[in-house]
CSV table of C-alpha atoms in Angstrom, one decimal:
chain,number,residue,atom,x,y,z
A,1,UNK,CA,-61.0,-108.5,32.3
A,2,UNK,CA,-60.8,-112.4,32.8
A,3,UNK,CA,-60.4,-114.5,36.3
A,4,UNK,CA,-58.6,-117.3,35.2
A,5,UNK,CA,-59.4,-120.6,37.6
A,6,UNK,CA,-58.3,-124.1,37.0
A,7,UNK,CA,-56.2,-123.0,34.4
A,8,UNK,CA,-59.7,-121.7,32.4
A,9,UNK,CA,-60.4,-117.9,31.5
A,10,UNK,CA,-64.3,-117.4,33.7
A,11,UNK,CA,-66.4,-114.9,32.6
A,12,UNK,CA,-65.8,-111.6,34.6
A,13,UNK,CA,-68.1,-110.6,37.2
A,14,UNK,CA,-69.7,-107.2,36.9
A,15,UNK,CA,-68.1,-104.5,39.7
A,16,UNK,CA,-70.1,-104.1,43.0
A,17,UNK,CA,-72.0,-100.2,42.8
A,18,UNK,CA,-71.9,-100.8,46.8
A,19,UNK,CA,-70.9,-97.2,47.8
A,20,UNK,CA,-67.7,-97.2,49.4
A,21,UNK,CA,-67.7,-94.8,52.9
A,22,UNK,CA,-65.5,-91.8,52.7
A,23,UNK,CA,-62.6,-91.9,55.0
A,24,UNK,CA,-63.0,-89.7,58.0
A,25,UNK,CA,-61.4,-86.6,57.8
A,26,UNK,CA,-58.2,-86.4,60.2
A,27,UNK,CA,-57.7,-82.7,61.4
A,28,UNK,CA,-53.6,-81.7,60.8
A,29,UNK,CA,-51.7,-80.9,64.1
A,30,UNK,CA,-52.2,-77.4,63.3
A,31,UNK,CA,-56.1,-77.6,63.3
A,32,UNK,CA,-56.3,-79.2,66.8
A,33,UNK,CA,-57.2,-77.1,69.7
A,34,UNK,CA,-55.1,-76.7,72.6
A,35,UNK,CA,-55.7,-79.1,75.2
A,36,UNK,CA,-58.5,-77.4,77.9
A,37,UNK,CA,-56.3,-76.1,81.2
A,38,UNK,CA,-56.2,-78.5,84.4
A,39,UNK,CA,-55.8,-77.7,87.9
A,40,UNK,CA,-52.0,-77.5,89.1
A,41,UNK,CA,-50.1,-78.7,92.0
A,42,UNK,CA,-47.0,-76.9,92.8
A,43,UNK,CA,-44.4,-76.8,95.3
A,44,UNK,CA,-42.3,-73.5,96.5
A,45,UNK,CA,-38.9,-73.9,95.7
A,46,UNK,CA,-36.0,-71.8,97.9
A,47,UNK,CA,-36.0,-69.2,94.9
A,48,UNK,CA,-40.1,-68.6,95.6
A,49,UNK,CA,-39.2,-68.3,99.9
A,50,UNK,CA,-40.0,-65.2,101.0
A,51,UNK,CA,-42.4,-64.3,98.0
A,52,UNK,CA,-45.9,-62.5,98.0
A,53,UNK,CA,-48.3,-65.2,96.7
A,54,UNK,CA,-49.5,-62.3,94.0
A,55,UNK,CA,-46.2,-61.8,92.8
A,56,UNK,CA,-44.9,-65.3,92.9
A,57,UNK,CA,-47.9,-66.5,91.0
A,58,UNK,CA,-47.6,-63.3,88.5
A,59,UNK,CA,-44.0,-64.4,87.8
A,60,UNK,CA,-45.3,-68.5,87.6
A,61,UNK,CA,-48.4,-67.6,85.5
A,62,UNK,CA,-47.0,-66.5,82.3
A,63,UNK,CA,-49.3,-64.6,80.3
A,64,UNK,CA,-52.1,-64.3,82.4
A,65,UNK,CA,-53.7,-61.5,83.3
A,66,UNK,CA,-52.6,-59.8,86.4
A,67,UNK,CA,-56.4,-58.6,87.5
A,68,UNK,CA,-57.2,-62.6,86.7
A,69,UNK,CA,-54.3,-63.4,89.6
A,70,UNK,CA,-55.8,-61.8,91.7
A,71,UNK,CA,-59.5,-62.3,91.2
A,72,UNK,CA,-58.5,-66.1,91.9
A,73,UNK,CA,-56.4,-65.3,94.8
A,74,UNK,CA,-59.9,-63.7,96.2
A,75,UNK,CA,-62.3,-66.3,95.4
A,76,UNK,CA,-60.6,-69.2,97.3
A,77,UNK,CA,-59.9,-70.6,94.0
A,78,UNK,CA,-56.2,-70.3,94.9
A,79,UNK,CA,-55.3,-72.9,97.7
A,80,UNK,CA,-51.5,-72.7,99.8
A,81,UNK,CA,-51.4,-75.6,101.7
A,82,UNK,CA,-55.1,-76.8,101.2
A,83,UNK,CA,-56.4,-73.4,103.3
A,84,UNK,CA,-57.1,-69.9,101.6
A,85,UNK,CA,-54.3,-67.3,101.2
A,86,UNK,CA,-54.5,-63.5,100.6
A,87,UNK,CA,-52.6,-62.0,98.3
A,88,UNK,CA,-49.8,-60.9,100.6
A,89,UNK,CA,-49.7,-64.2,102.3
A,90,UNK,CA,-45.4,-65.3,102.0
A,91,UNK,CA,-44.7,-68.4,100.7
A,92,UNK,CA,-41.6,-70.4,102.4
A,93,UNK,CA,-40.1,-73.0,101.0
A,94,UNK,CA,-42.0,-76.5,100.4
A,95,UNK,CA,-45.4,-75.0,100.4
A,96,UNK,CA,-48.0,-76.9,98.1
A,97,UNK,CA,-50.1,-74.3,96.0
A,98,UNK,CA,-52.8,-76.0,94.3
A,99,UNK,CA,-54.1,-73.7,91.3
A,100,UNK,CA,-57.3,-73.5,89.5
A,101,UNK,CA,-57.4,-74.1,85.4
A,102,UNK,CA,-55.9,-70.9,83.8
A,103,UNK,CA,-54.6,-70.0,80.5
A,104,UNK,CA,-50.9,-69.5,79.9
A,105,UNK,CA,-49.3,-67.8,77.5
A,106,UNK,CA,-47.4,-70.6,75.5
A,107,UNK,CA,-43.3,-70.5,74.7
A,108,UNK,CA,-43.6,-68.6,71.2
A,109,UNK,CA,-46.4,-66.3,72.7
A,110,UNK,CA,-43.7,-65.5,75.5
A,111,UNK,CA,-40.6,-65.2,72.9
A,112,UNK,CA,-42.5,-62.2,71.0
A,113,UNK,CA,-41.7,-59.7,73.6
A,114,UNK,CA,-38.7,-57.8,71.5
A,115,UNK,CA,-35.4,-57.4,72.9
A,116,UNK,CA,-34.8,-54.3,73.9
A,117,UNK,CA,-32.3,-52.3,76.6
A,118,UNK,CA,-33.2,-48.9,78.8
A,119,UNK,CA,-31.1,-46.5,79.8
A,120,UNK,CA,-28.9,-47.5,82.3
A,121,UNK,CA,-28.6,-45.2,85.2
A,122,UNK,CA,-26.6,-47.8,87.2
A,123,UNK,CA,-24.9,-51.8,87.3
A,124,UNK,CA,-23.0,-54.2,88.9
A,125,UNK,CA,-22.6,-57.5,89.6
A,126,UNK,CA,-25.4,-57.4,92.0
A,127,UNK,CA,-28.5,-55.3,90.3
A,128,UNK,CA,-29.6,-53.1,87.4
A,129,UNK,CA,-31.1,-49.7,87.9
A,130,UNK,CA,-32.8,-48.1,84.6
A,131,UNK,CA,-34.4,-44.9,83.1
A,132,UNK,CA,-37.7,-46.3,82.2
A,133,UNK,CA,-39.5,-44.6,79.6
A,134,UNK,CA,-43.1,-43.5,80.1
A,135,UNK,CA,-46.0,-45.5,78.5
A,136,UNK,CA,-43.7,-49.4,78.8
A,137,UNK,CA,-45.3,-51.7,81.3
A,138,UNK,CA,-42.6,-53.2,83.7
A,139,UNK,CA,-43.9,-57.0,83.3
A,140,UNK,CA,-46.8,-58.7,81.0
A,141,UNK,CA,-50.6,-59.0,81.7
A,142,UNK,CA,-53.8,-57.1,82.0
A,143,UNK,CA,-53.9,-56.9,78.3
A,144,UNK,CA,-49.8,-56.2,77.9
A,145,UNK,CA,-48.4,-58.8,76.1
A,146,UNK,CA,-44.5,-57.8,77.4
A,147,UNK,CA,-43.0,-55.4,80.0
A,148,UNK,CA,-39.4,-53.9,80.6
A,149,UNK,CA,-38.6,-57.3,82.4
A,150,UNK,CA,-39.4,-59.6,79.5
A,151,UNK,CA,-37.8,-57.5,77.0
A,152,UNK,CA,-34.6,-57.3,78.8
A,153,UNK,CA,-34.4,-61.4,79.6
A,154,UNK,CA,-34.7,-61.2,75.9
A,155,UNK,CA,-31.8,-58.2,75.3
A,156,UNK,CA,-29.7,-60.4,77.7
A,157,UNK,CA,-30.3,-63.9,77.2
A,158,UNK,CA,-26.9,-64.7,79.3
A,159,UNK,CA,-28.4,-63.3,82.2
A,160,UNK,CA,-28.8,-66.3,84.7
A,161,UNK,CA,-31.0,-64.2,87.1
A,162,UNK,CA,-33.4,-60.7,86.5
A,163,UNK,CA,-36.2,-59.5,88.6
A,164,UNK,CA,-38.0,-56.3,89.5
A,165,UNK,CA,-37.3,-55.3,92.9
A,166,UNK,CA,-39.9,-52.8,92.8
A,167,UNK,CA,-43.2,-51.3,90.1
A,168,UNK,CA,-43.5,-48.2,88.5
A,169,UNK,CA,-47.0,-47.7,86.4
A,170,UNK,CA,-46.8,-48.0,83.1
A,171,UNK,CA,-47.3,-44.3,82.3
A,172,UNK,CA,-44.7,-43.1,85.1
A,173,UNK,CA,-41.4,-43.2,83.8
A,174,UNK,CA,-38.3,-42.9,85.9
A,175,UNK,CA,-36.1,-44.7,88.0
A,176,UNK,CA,-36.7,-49.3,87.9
A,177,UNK,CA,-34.7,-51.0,89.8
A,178,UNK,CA,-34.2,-54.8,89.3
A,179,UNK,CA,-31.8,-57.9,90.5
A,180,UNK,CA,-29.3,-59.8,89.0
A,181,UNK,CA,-28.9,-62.2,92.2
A,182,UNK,CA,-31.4,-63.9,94.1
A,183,UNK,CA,-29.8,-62.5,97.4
A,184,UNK,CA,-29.4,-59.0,95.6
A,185,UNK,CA,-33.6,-59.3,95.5
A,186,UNK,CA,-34.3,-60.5,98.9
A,187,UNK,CA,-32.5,-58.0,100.6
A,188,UNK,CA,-33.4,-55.3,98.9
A,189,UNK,CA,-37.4,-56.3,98.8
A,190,UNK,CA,-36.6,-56.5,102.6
A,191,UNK,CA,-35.8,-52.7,102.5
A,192,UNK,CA,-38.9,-51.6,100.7
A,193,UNK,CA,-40.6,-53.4,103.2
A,194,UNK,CA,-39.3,-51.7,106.2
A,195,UNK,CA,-39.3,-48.4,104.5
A,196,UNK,CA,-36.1,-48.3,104.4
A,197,UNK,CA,-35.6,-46.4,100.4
A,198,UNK,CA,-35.9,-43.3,99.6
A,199,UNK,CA,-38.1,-42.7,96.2
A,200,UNK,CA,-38.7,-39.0,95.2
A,201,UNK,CA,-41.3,-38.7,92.0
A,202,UNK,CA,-41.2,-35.1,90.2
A,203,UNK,CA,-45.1,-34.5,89.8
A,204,UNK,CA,-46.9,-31.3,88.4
A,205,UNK,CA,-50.4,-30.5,89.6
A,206,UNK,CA,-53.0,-27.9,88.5
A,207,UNK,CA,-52.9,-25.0,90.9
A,208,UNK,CA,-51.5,-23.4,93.4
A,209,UNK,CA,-50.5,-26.4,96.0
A,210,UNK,CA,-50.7,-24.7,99.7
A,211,UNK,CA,-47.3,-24.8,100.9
A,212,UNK,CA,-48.3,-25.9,104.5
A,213,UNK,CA,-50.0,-29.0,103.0
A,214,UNK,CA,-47.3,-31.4,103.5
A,215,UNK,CA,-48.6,-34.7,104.4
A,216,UNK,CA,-51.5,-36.8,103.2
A,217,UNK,CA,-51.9,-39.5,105.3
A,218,UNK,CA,-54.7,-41.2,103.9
A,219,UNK,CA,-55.8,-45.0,103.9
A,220,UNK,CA,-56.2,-46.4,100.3
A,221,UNK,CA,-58.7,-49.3,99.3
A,222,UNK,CA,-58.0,-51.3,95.9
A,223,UNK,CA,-60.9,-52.3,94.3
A,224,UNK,CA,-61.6,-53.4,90.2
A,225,UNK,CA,-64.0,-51.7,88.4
A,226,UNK,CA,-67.0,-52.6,85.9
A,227,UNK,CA,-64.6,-53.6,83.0
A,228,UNK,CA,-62.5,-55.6,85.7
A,229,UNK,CA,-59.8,-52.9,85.7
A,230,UNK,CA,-57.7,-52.1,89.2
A,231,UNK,CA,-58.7,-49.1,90.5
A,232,UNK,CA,-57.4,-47.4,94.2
A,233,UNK,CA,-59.8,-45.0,96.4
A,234,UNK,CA,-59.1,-43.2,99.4
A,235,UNK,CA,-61.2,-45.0,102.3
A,236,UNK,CA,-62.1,-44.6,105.7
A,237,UNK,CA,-60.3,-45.6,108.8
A,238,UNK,CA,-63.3,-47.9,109.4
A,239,UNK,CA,-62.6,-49.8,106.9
A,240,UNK,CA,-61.1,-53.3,106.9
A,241,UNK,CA,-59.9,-53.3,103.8
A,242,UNK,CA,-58.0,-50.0,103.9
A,243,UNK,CA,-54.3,-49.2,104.3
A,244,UNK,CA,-52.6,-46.7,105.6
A,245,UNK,CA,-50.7,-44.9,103.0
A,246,UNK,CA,-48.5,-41.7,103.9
A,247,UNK,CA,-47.0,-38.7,100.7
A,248,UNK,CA,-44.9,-36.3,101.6
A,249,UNK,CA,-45.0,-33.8,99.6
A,250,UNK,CA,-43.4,-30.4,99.0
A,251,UNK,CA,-43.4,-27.5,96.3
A,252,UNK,CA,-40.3,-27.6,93.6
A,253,UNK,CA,-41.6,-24.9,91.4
A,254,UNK,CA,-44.2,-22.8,91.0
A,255,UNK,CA,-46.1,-22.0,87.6
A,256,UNK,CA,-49.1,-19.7,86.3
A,257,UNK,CA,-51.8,-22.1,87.0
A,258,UNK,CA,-49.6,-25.1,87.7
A,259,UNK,CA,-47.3,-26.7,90.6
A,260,UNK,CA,-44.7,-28.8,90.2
A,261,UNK,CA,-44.5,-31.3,93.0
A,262,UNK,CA,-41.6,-33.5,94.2
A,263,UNK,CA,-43.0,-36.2,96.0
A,264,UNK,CA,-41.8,-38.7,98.6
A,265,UNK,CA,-44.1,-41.9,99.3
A,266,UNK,CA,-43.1,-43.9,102.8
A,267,UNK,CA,-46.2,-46.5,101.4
A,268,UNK,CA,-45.5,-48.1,98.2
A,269,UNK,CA,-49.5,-48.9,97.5
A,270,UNK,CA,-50.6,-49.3,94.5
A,271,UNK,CA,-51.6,-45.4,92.6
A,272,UNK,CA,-50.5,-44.0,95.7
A,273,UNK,CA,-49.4,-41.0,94.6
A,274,UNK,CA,-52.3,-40.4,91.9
A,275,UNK,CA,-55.0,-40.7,94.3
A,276,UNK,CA,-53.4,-39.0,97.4
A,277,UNK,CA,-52.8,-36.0,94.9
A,278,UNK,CA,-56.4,-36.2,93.4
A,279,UNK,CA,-57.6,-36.4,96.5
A,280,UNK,CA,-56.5,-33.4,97.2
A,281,UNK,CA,-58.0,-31.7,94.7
A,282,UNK,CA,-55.1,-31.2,92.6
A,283,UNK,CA,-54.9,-34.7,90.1
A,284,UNK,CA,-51.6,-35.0,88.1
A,285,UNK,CA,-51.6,-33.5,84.5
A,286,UNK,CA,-52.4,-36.2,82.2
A,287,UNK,CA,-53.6,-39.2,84.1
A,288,UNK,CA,-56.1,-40.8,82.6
A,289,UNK,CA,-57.1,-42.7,85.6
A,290,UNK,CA,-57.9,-40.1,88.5
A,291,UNK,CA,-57.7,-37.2,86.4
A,292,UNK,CA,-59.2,-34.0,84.9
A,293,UNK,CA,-59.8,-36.1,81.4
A,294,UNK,CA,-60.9,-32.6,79.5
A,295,UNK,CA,-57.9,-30.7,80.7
A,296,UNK,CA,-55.6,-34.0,79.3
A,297,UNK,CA,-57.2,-33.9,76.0
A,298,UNK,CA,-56.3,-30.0,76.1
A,299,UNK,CA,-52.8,-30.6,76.8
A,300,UNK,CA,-52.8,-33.4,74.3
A,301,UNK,CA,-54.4,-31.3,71.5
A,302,UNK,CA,-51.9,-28.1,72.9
A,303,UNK,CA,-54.1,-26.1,73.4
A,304,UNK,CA,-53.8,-26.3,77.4
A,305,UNK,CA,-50.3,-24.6,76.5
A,306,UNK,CA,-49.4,-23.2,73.3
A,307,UNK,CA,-47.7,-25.2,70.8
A,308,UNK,CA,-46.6,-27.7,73.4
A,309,UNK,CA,-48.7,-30.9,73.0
A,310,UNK,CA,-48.0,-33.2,76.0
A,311,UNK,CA,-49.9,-36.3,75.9
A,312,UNK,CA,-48.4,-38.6,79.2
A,313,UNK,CA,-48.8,-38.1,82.4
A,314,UNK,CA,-46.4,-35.8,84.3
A,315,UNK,CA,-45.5,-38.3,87.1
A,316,UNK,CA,-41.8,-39.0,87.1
A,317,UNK,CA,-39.4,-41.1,89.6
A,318,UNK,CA,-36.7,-39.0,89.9
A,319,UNK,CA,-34.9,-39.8,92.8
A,320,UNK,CA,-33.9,-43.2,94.5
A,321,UNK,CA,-31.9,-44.1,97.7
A,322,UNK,CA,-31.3,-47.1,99.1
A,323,UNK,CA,-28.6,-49.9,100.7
A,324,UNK,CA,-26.3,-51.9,98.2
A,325,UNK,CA,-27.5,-55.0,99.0
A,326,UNK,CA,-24.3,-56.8,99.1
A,327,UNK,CA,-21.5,-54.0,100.6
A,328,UNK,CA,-23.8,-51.8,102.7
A,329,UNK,CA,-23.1,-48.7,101.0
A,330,UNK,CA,-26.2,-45.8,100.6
A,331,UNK,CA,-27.0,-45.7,96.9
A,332,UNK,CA,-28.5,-42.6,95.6
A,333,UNK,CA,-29.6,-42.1,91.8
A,334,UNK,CA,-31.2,-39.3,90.3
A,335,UNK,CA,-32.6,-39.8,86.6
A,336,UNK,CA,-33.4,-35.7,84.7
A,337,UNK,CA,-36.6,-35.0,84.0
A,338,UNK,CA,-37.4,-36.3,80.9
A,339,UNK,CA,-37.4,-34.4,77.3
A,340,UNK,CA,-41.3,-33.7,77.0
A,341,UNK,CA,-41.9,-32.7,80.6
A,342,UNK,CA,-38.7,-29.9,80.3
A,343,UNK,CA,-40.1,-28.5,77.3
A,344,UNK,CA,-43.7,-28.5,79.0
A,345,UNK,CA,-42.3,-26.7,81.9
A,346,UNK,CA,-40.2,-24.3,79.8
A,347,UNK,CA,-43.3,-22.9,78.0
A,348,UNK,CA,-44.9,-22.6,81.5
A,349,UNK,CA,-44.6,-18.9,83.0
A,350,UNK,CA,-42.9,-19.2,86.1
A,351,UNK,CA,-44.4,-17.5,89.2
A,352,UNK,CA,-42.7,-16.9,92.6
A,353,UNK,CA,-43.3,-19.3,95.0
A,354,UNK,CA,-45.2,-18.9,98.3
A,355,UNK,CA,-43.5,-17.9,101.9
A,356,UNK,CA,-42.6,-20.7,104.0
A,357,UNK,CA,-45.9,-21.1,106.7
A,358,UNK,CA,-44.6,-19.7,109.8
């Protein structure tokens, strides 16, 4: 190849070796990590007024872990108006929350939860009650990616409003009751609060339960264990931490070697009804928490009972009464016991119950 210059052909210069730098490589969208979390600053709207700073952040925090809520709701981390909250502290309106660098579950993460609908037991205008099925979560977190609530946002996606009014664990089934109007949910929160529901839970037991045991009125402490999972204990009346937590319960059946219970909590704490029953020495069949874990793997296997394998725990929410929020009127639902627990009790012998104490 020839330069020409001044209208001449010059002799061509030999190529410069120099090694040429490699451009730097520039990472796709795709291969960038998410940006690191930063602290928040928010401020309660009218819908948060009235809220349990737990379940309002629960609700706000998509995705993360509900035993993470609460760890930074204990260690100060969580600020409501520059001070320290607990988790029951209410919110009202035009608070200022100021929220220590979490994780949230992003937009597609939250769209996975399938849509799906539950039995419906009852609905209006106003709320939603539902048969929930043992073994579903009611909301996402502590290692559930998606509850009954995110499923049915996703089932109904005209729904301008849809709550939980109330929890059920995830291996009770039973009776859920949700709202469909802000107001709907503040009123009826208000009567769980006062005790104002009725909610019955169908419950069998190993043993004979003493008829004259009626009421456990026993303070409950929540505390999280080694792996960081919730766990509830009966406490002393010493102890600072403790609430007072009241089961009424009475004898619905009797069985060779088994009781069913129906049970009546006026305390909505957390396990209530698992620990006031293991507490007194008679832990629900199949609850893999508080319970007799060799006897669950025996029901499990069948060979508790004889060609029945039952592998859930027998703790069902039968029974619920309370005020429509918006006319006045006394609601009560009942929801049947549910397929697996009617064929366990079928194979059961039945036994005649115990007298009445004088």
């Amino acid at each position: 190849m020839q330069r020409i210059i001044g209208g001449k052909a010059a002799p061509a210069r030999k190529a410069s070796r120099a090694p040429v730098a490699a451009p730097h490589p520039v990472a796709s969208p795709a291969a960038r990590p998410p940006p690191a979390p930063a602290v928040r600053h928010l401020t309660v709207g009218e819908d948060g007024a009235g809220q349990r700073l737990d379940n309002y952040l629960v609700k706000t925090l998509k995705g993360v872990p509900k035993t993470h809520v609460y760890r930074i709701i204990r260690s100060g981390e969580v600020r409501v108006n520059r001070g320290r909250a607990a988790a029951d502290t209410r919110l009202a309106a035009g608070d200022e929350l100021r929220l220590p660098p979490v994780r949230m579950a992003t937009p597609a993460e939250r769209e996975a939860a399938p849509p799906r609908e539950f039995p419906v037991v009852h609905e209006d205008e106003h709320l939603l009650v539902i048969d929930k099925p043992a073994g579903v979560a009611v909301h996402g977190g502590s290692g559930v990616s998606f509850g009954v609530i995110e499923q049915l946002r996703r089932a109904r996606p005209q729904a301008k409003f849809l709550e939980l009014v109330h929890r059920l664990d995830r291996e009770t089934s039973g009776l859920l009751l949700l709202a469909k109007k802000r107001s709907a949910l503040t009123r009826l929160q208000d009567q769980f609060r006062a005790r104002e529901t009725g909610k019955t839970y169908a419950a069998l037991v190993p043993g004979a339960w003493p008829a004259r045991h009626k009421v456990i009125d026993a303070p409950l402490h929540k505390y999280l264990d080694g792996a960081g999972e919730r766990r509830v204990r009966v406490t002393g009346a010493d102890d600072e931490d403790g609430q007072r937590s009241i089961t009424l319960v009475q004898v619905a059946a009797a069985y060779a070697g088994y009781t069913l219970l129906d049970v009546t909590i006026k305390t909505g704490r957390t396990h209530q009804i698992r620990v006031h029953l293991a507490h007194a020495g008679h832990a629900i069949v199949g609850d893999d928490k508080y319970g007799d874990f060799a006897l669950n793997k025996a029901f499990a296997r069948g060979e508790a009972v004889p060609a029945v394998k039952f592998d859930r725990m027998f703790l069902h929410a039968r029974r619920l009464r309370f005020e429509h929020p918006a006319s006045g009127e006394t609601i009560e639902l009942e929801a049947a016991l549910p397929a697996e627990c009617r064929l366990l009790l079928t194979a059961l012998p039945r036994v005649a119950a115990p007298p009445p104490p004088p």
